[in-house]
């Protein structure tokens, strides 16, 4: 007999993530009852993944579960918040237990890793879509924003942007690479992105502005710069492109992936000159590499410097399903 909605919730979503003392009432009633730490502020985010739009049809359920949570934790990371509680609104075309098992495992593994608890949600039937709502804490006023950068501030980005978009092309079969290790690494950067939660927390008091890179480095930099009331210039030679990407696409395609590919879930942040030294300590403590890629400037817009030739960057960052050329 097919599992009914209550059986399904009890089996897959009753006990997901870390157990927390600040959950007075979790999954099972009409609402969750949560106990925020006294004096802290709540940061709330939500993000939806739709099959065929944010992940290819037939994606591994474990990856879908991981990514649905990761994209939300990444938003909290960009705010400098400590994640605590999440809710999950799941729309499923059918009750497919092996799929649910894998989905819940992907979600739960990442939730455990960040000490986050699934405290409620909704389960409906329809085309596959996953909405997560996440809540985290910051000390009063101690959050990061897109606004706050000033001309002259240095720009940094974590990790190696560009891998994820190329990994998606591999998943879609529109690109291929010969080396099996590079193939795995690049695919996993799309399938299992790492939200930079600890980095975001540590950047509070260091960064002047921060955004997570979900729609492409160039486009998201334009958002940060414009929210900060300035512009920006970055140097192509400073982009932290991974060895796996360099080895498998042309120089131009690697740069294109890094600047315009989406779904990296890295943090892009500005730091005043007086605090740049603190970034090295944050990198040492978190083990997350951060590359200095340019500076904020007073003139609006984003400019790209390639060997001394400066051009205006213009691109609508969201372009997931474009075919990536291979060498
Ligand atoms: P209601 O009919 O009052 O909306 P539901 O039957 O939808 O209640 O949900 C019952 C309980 O299960 C609630 O606590 C709800 O938060 C939780 N829940 C439902 N779906 C999910 C899900 N996908 N993940 C986590 N909790 C869920
Ligand atoms: Mg309901």
GROMACS .gro file of C-alpha atoms and ligand atoms in nm:
model
  355
    1UNK     CA    1   0.000   0.000   0.000
    2UNK     CA    2   0.127   0.344  -0.086
    3UNK     CA    3   0.247   0.548   0.208
    4UNK     CA    4   0.000   0.823   0.306
    5UNK     CA    5   0.111   1.180   0.374
    6UNK     CA    6   0.138   1.130   0.751
    7UNK     CA    7   0.332   0.808   0.716
    8UNK     CA    8   0.561   0.974   0.470
    9UNK     CA    9   0.631   1.270   0.699
   10UNK     CA   10   0.685   1.043   0.998
   11UNK     CA   11   0.921   0.817   0.807
   12UNK     CA   12   1.134   1.073   0.626
   13UNK     CA   13   1.100   1.413   0.792
   14UNK     CA   14   1.031   1.359   1.162
   15UNK     CA   15   1.394   1.336   1.265
   16UNK     CA   16   1.609   1.532   1.024
   17UNK     CA   17   1.924   1.717   1.124
   18UNK     CA   18   2.072   1.786   1.465
   19UNK     CA   19   1.861   1.773   1.780
   20UNK     CA   20   1.848   2.117   1.938
   21UNK     CA   21   1.740   2.238   2.282
   22UNK     CA   22   1.585   2.551   2.130
   23UNK     CA   23   1.313   2.348   1.953
   24UNK     CA   24   1.023   2.333   2.200
   25UNK     CA   25   0.800   2.164   1.940
   26UNK     CA   26   0.912   2.029   1.606
   27UNK     CA   27   0.750   1.832   1.324
   28UNK     CA   28   0.404   1.690   1.401
   29UNK     CA   29   0.179   1.970   1.521
   30UNK     CA   30   0.024   2.259   1.330
   31UNK     CA   31   0.333   2.468   1.389
   32UNK     CA   32   0.680   2.453   1.537
   33UNK     CA   33   0.763   2.634   1.861
   34UNK     CA   34   1.113   2.777   1.865
   35UNK     CA   35   1.312   2.953   2.134
   36UNK     CA   36   1.547   3.218   1.995
   37UNK     CA   37   1.848   3.300   2.212
   38UNK     CA   38   1.775   3.608   2.423
   39UNK     CA   39   1.894   3.930   2.265
   40UNK     CA   40   1.986   3.779   1.928
   41UNK     CA   41   1.832   3.883   1.597
   42UNK     CA   42   1.671   3.635   1.357
   43UNK     CA   43   1.772   3.623   0.992
   44UNK     CA   44   1.513   3.457   0.765
   45UNK     CA   45   1.571   3.331   0.410
   46UNK     CA   46   1.388   3.114   0.162
   47UNK     CA   47   1.471   2.963  -0.176
   48UNK     CA   48   1.294   2.729  -0.416
   49UNK     CA   49   1.438   2.468  -0.651
   50UNK     CA   50   1.217   2.363  -0.941
   51UNK     CA   51   1.294   2.054  -1.146
   52UNK     CA   52   1.398   2.146  -1.499
   53UNK     CA   53   1.480   2.502  -1.392
   54UNK     CA   54   1.726   2.479  -1.102
   55UNK     CA   55   1.835   2.120  -1.151
   56UNK     CA   56   1.808   1.888  -1.451
   57UNK     CA   57   1.522   1.641  -1.471
   58UNK     CA   58   1.625   1.309  -1.326
   59UNK     CA   59   1.893   1.460  -1.096
   60UNK     CA   60   2.006   1.239  -0.812
   61UNK     CA   61   1.765   1.278  -0.520
   62UNK     CA   62   2.055   1.304  -0.276
   63UNK     CA   63   2.185   1.606  -0.466
   64UNK     CA   64   1.840   1.769  -0.476
   65UNK     CA   65   1.806   1.727  -0.098
   66UNK     CA   66   2.156   1.865  -0.040
   67UNK     CA   67   2.116   2.159  -0.275
   68UNK     CA   68   1.773   2.262  -0.146
   69UNK     CA   69   1.927   2.315   0.197
   70UNK     CA   70   2.268   2.437   0.073
   71UNK     CA   71   2.127   2.731  -0.125
   72UNK     CA   72   1.944   2.852   0.186
   73UNK     CA   73   2.243   2.803   0.417
   74UNK     CA   74   2.443   2.999   0.161
   75UNK     CA   75   2.203   3.293   0.192
   76UNK     CA   76   2.240   3.279   0.571
   77UNK     CA   77   2.619   3.261   0.527
   78UNK     CA   78   2.610   3.574   0.313
   79UNK     CA   79   2.428   3.749   0.599
   80UNK     CA   80   2.685   3.630   0.852
   81UNK     CA   81   2.416   3.436   1.040
   82UNK     CA   82   2.439   3.114   1.242
   83UNK     CA   83   2.180   2.872   1.093
   84UNK     CA   84   1.945   2.702   1.338
   85UNK     CA   85   1.605   2.593   1.203
   86UNK     CA   86   1.466   2.504   0.862
   87UNK     CA   87   1.124   2.428   0.713
   88UNK     CA   88   1.070   2.226   0.399
   89UNK     CA   89   0.780   2.260   0.153
   90UNK     CA   90   0.800   1.967  -0.081
   91UNK     CA   91   0.588   1.913  -0.392
   92UNK     CA   92   0.619   1.561  -0.529
   93UNK     CA   93   0.475   1.409  -0.846
   94UNK     CA   94   0.443   1.068  -0.673
   95UNK     CA   95   0.544   0.890  -0.354
   96UNK     CA   96   0.867   0.728  -0.464
   97UNK     CA   97   1.021   0.584  -0.149
   98UNK     CA   98   1.373   0.518  -0.279
   99UNK     CA   99   1.376   0.878  -0.407
  100UNK     CA  100   1.249   1.014  -0.074
  101UNK     CA  101   1.504   0.810   0.117
  102UNK     CA  102   1.790   0.958  -0.084
  103UNK     CA  103   1.645   1.309  -0.079
  104UNK     CA  104   1.608   1.301   0.300
  105UNK     CA  105   1.961   1.161   0.337
  106UNK     CA  106   2.112   1.443   0.129
  107UNK     CA  107   1.916   1.702   0.324
  108UNK     CA  108   1.986   1.544   0.660
  109UNK     CA  109   2.362   1.499   0.611
  110UNK     CA  110   2.408   1.868   0.539
  111UNK     CA  111   2.171   1.968   0.820
  112UNK     CA  112   2.371   1.756   1.066
  113UNK     CA  113   2.695   1.908   0.948
  114UNK     CA  114   2.567   2.255   1.033
  115UNK     CA  115   2.378   2.164   1.351
  116UNK     CA  116   2.048   2.260   1.187
  117UNK     CA  117   1.709   2.104   1.268
  118UNK     CA  118   1.415   2.047   1.031
  119UNK     CA  119   1.121   2.175   1.237
  120UNK     CA  120   0.830   2.167   0.994
  121UNK     CA  121   0.708   2.194   0.640
  122UNK     CA  122   0.441   2.093   0.398
  123UNK     CA  123   0.402   1.802   0.157
  124UNK     CA  124   0.188   1.834  -0.152
  125UNK     CA  125   0.150   1.662  -0.484
  126UNK     CA  126   0.243   1.822  -0.815
  127UNK     CA  127   0.548   1.880  -1.036
  128UNK     CA  128   0.871   1.833  -0.837
  129UNK     CA  129   0.963   2.148  -0.650
  130UNK     CA  130   1.143   2.205  -0.320
  131UNK     CA  131   1.112   2.519  -0.109
  132UNK     CA  132   1.320   2.560   0.204
  133UNK     CA  133   1.285   2.834   0.458
  134UNK     CA  134   1.580   2.879   0.695
  135UNK     CA  135   1.626   3.081   1.013
  136UNK     CA  136   1.951   3.181   1.178
  137UNK     CA  137   2.083   3.417   1.444
  138UNK     CA  138   2.316   3.710   1.466
  139UNK     CA  139   2.411   3.936   1.754
  140UNK     CA  140   2.216   4.262   1.727
  141UNK     CA  141   2.325   4.456   1.422
  142UNK     CA  142   2.608   4.209   1.360
  143UNK     CA  143   2.501   4.089   1.017
  144UNK     CA  144   2.652   4.135   0.673
  145UNK     CA  145   2.474   4.317   0.393
  146UNK     CA  146   2.522   4.388   0.024
  147UNK     CA  147   2.529   4.754   0.113
  148UNK     CA  148   2.820   4.891   0.314
  149UNK     CA  149   3.113   4.875   0.073
  150UNK     CA  150   3.306   5.191  -0.016
  151UNK     CA  151   3.528   5.289  -0.310
  152UNK     CA  152   3.877   5.155  -0.246
  153UNK     CA  153   3.760   4.846  -0.054
  154UNK     CA  154   3.925   4.525  -0.172
  155UNK     CA  155   3.710   4.251  -0.326
  156UNK     CA  156   3.751   3.886  -0.237
  157UNK     CA  157   3.579   3.569  -0.350
  158UNK     CA  158   3.594   3.229  -0.179
  159UNK     CA  159   3.660   2.894  -0.347
  160UNK     CA  160   3.680   2.853  -0.722
  161UNK     CA  161   3.384   3.006  -0.905
  162UNK     CA  162   3.297   2.858  -1.243
  163UNK     CA  163   3.328   2.491  -1.150
  164UNK     CA  164   2.959   2.450  -1.075
  165UNK     CA  165   2.830   2.577  -1.408
  166UNK     CA  166   3.071   2.351  -1.594
  167UNK     CA  167   2.976   2.061  -1.365
  168UNK     CA  168   2.614   2.120  -1.468
  169UNK     CA  169   2.715   2.100  -1.835
  170UNK     CA  170   2.876   1.763  -1.756
  171UNK     CA  171   2.557   1.648  -1.583
  172UNK     CA  172   2.354   1.756  -1.885
  173UNK     CA  173   2.589   1.585  -2.125
  174UNK     CA  174   2.661   1.906  -2.316
  175UNK     CA  175   3.029   1.888  -2.222
  176UNK     CA  176   3.270   1.611  -2.133
  177UNK     CA  177   3.615   1.576  -1.980
  178UNK     CA  178   3.852   1.285  -2.019
  179UNK     CA  179   3.998   1.274  -1.668
  180UNK     CA  180   3.769   1.085  -1.427
  181UNK     CA  181   3.887   1.275  -1.119
  182UNK     CA  182   3.828   1.614  -1.280
  183UNK     CA  183   3.491   1.490  -1.403
  184UNK     CA  184   3.386   1.390  -1.049
  185UNK     CA  185   3.523   1.709  -0.889
  186UNK     CA  186   3.341   1.938  -1.132
  187UNK     CA  187   3.011   1.749  -1.120
  188UNK     CA  188   3.020   1.746  -0.739
  189UNK     CA  189   3.068   2.122  -0.729
  190UNK     CA  190   2.727   2.147  -0.894
  191UNK     CA  191   2.560   1.853  -0.721
  192UNK     CA  192   2.693   1.913  -0.369
  193UNK     CA  193   2.790   2.278  -0.325
  194UNK     CA  194   2.944   2.379   0.010
  195UNK     CA  195   2.765   2.668   0.181
  196UNK     CA  196   3.033   2.893   0.337
  197UNK     CA  197   2.860   2.925   0.671
  198UNK     CA  198   3.167   2.949   0.896
  199UNK     CA  199   3.336   3.191   0.657
  200UNK     CA  200   3.030   3.419   0.661
  201UNK     CA  201   3.019   3.416   1.040
  202UNK     CA  202   3.387   3.506   1.061
  203UNK     CA  203   3.350   3.791   0.810
  204UNK     CA  204   3.121   3.985   1.045
  205UNK     CA  205   3.329   4.284   1.155
  206UNK     CA  206   3.579   4.222   0.874
  207UNK     CA  207   3.383   4.257   0.548
  208UNK     CA  208   3.209   4.584   0.462
  209UNK     CA  209   2.962   4.408   0.227
  210UNK     CA  210   2.890   4.049   0.126
  211UNK     CA  211   2.677   3.850  -0.120
  212UNK     CA  212   2.665   3.483  -0.211
  213UNK     CA  213   2.741   3.402  -0.573
  214UNK     CA  214   2.432   3.230  -0.706
  215UNK     CA  215   2.374   3.404  -1.041
  216UNK     CA  216   2.734   3.445  -1.157
  217UNK     CA  217   3.027   3.639  -1.012
  218UNK     CA  218   2.998   3.937  -1.249
  219UNK     CA  219   2.624   3.985  -1.202
  220UNK     CA  220   2.637   3.936  -0.827
  221UNK     CA  221   2.929   4.179  -0.803
  222UNK     CA  222   2.712   4.434  -0.985
  223UNK     CA  223   2.444   4.381  -0.717
  224UNK     CA  224   2.688   4.424  -0.429
  225UNK     CA  225   2.847   4.732  -0.588
  226UNK     CA  226   2.515   4.894  -0.667
  227UNK     CA  227   2.374   4.824  -0.318
  228UNK     CA  228   2.691   4.985  -0.180
  229UNK     CA  229   2.645   5.287  -0.407
  230UNK     CA  230   2.966   5.224  -0.601
  231UNK     CA  231   3.113   5.034  -0.895
  232UNK     CA  232   3.389   4.775  -0.917
  233UNK     CA  233   3.686   4.662  -1.118
  234UNK     CA  234   3.827   4.309  -1.114
  235UNK     CA  235   4.135   4.162  -1.281
  236UNK     CA  236   4.092   3.850  -1.494
  237UNK     CA  237   4.431   3.716  -1.388
  238UNK     CA  238   4.322   3.718  -1.023
  239UNK     CA  239   4.016   3.495  -1.072
  240UNK     CA  240   4.070   3.180  -0.860
  241UNK     CA  241   3.992   2.931  -1.136
  242UNK     CA  242   4.036   2.569  -1.030
  243UNK     CA  243   4.292   2.336  -1.183
  244UNK     CA  244   4.007   2.105  -1.282
  245UNK     CA  245   3.847   2.381  -1.490
  246UNK     CA  246   4.177   2.510  -1.636
  247UNK     CA  247   4.273   2.163  -1.750
  248UNK     CA  248   3.950   2.095  -1.935
  249UNK     CA  249   3.835   2.410  -2.110
  250UNK     CA  250   4.003   2.692  -2.302
  251UNK     CA  251   4.125   2.998  -2.111
  252UNK     CA  252   3.834   3.205  -2.242
  253UNK     CA  253   3.575   2.947  -2.144
  254UNK     CA  254   3.725   2.912  -1.796
  255UNK     CA  255   3.697   3.289  -1.750
  256UNK     CA  256   3.343   3.288  -1.889
  257UNK     CA  257   3.242   3.011  -1.647
  258UNK     CA  258   3.400   3.197  -1.355
  259UNK     CA  259   3.237   3.532  -1.438
  260UNK     CA  260   2.896   3.429  -1.564
  261UNK     CA  261   2.831   3.074  -1.442
  262UNK     CA  262   2.579   3.048  -1.162
  263UNK     CA  263   2.528   2.823  -0.862
  264UNK     CA  264   2.876   2.858  -0.712
  265UNK     CA  265   2.747   2.947  -0.365
  266UNK     CA  266   3.075   3.112  -0.286
  267UNK     CA  267   3.094   3.436  -0.088
  268UNK     CA  268   3.193   3.758  -0.262
  269UNK     CA  269   3.283   4.034  -0.018
  270UNK     CA  270   3.449   4.371   0.014
  271UNK     CA  271   3.700   4.460   0.285
  272UNK     CA  272   3.832   4.806   0.376
  273UNK     CA  273   4.209   4.839   0.332
  274UNK     CA  274   4.250   4.874   0.711
  275UNK     CA  275   4.103   4.525   0.767
  276UNK     CA  276   4.253   4.333   0.474
  277UNK     CA  277   4.508   4.166   0.704
  278UNK     CA  278   4.223   4.008   0.903
  279UNK     CA  279   4.116   3.811   0.594
  280UNK     CA  280   4.432   3.598   0.609
  281UNK     CA  281   4.343   3.495   0.965
  282UNK     CA  282   3.986   3.410   0.863
  283UNK     CA  283   4.120   3.200   0.575
  284UNK     CA  284   4.364   3.023   0.807
  285UNK     CA  285   4.094   2.953   1.068
  286UNK     CA  286   3.822   2.837   0.828
  287UNK     CA  287   4.041   2.662   0.571
  288UNK     CA  288   3.842   2.829   0.293
  289UNK     CA  289   4.062   2.998   0.033
  290UNK     CA  290   3.966   3.356  -0.054
  291UNK     CA  291   4.122   3.534  -0.350
  292UNK     CA  292   4.162   3.909  -0.387
  293UNK     CA  293   4.013   3.987  -0.727
  294UNK     CA  294   3.980   4.366  -0.746
  295UNK     CA  295   3.842   4.675  -0.575
  296UNK     CA  296   3.528   4.879  -0.540
  297UNK     CA  297   3.541   5.210  -0.726
  298UNK     CA  298   3.332   5.524  -0.720
  299UNK     CA  299   3.221   5.502  -1.086
  300UNK     CA  300   2.909   5.280  -1.112
  301UNK     CA  301   2.916   4.953  -1.310
  302UNK     CA  302   3.148   4.653  -1.315
  303UNK     CA  303   3.468   4.662  -1.517
  304UNK     CA  304   3.694   4.377  -1.610
  305UNK     CA  305   4.067   4.434  -1.653
  306UNK     CA  306   4.241   4.195  -1.887
  307UNK     CA  307   4.614   4.269  -1.917
  308UNK     CA  308   4.556   4.641  -1.869
  309UNK     CA  309   4.260   4.663  -2.108
  310UNK     CA  310   3.948   4.755  -1.915
  311UNK     CA  311   3.605   4.667  -2.050
  312UNK     CA  312   3.257   4.707  -1.908
  313UNK     CA  313   3.104   4.381  -1.783
  314UNK     CA  314   2.749   4.330  -1.898
  315UNK     CA  315   2.567   4.004  -1.871
  316UNK     CA  316   2.247   3.868  -1.732
  317UNK     CA  317   2.400   3.615  -1.496
  318UNK     CA  318   2.123   3.359  -1.499
  319UNK     CA  319   2.192   3.135  -1.795
  320UNK     CA  320   2.203   2.781  -1.660
  321UNK     CA  321   2.103   2.586  -1.959
  322UNK     CA  322   2.333   2.732  -2.216
  323UNK     CA  323   2.560   2.482  -2.384
  324UNK     CA  324   2.917   2.521  -2.264
  325UNK     CA  325   3.165   2.483  -2.549
  326UNK     CA  326   3.448   2.239  -2.488
  327UNK     CA  327   3.797   2.273  -2.618
  328LIG     P1  328  -0.141   2.081   0.830
  328LIG     O1  329  -0.245   2.002   0.762
  328LIG     O2  330  -0.180   2.138   0.961
  328LIG     O3  331  -0.070   2.179   0.741
  328LIG     P2  332   0.043   1.877   0.773
  328LIG     O4  333  -0.029   1.751   0.773
  328LIG     O5  334   0.076   1.943   0.643
  328LIG     O6  335  -0.029   1.976   0.872
  328LIG     O7  336   0.180   1.857   0.849
  328LIG     C1  337   0.189   1.787   0.970
  328LIG     C2  338   0.319   1.816   1.035
  328LIG     O8  339   0.424   1.770   0.954
  328LIG     C3  340   0.346   1.964   1.058
  328LIG     O9  341   0.420   1.975   1.179
  328LIG     C4  342   0.433   2.003   0.943
  328LIG    O10  343   0.515   2.111   0.977
  328LIG     C5  344   0.510   1.875   0.919
  328LIG     N1  345   0.552   1.855   0.779
  328LIG     C6  346   0.474   1.835   0.671
  328LIG     N2  347   0.548   1.815   0.561
  328LIG     C7  348   0.677   1.825   0.599
  328LIG     C8  349   0.802   1.815   0.533
  328LIG     N3  350   0.810   1.790   0.402
  328LIG     N4  351   0.912   1.829   0.608
  328LIG     C9  352   0.906   1.857   0.737
  328LIG     N5  353   0.793   1.866   0.807
  328LIG    C10  354   0.679   1.850   0.739
  329LIG    MG1  355  -0.024   2.096   0.520
   0.00000   0.00000   0.00000
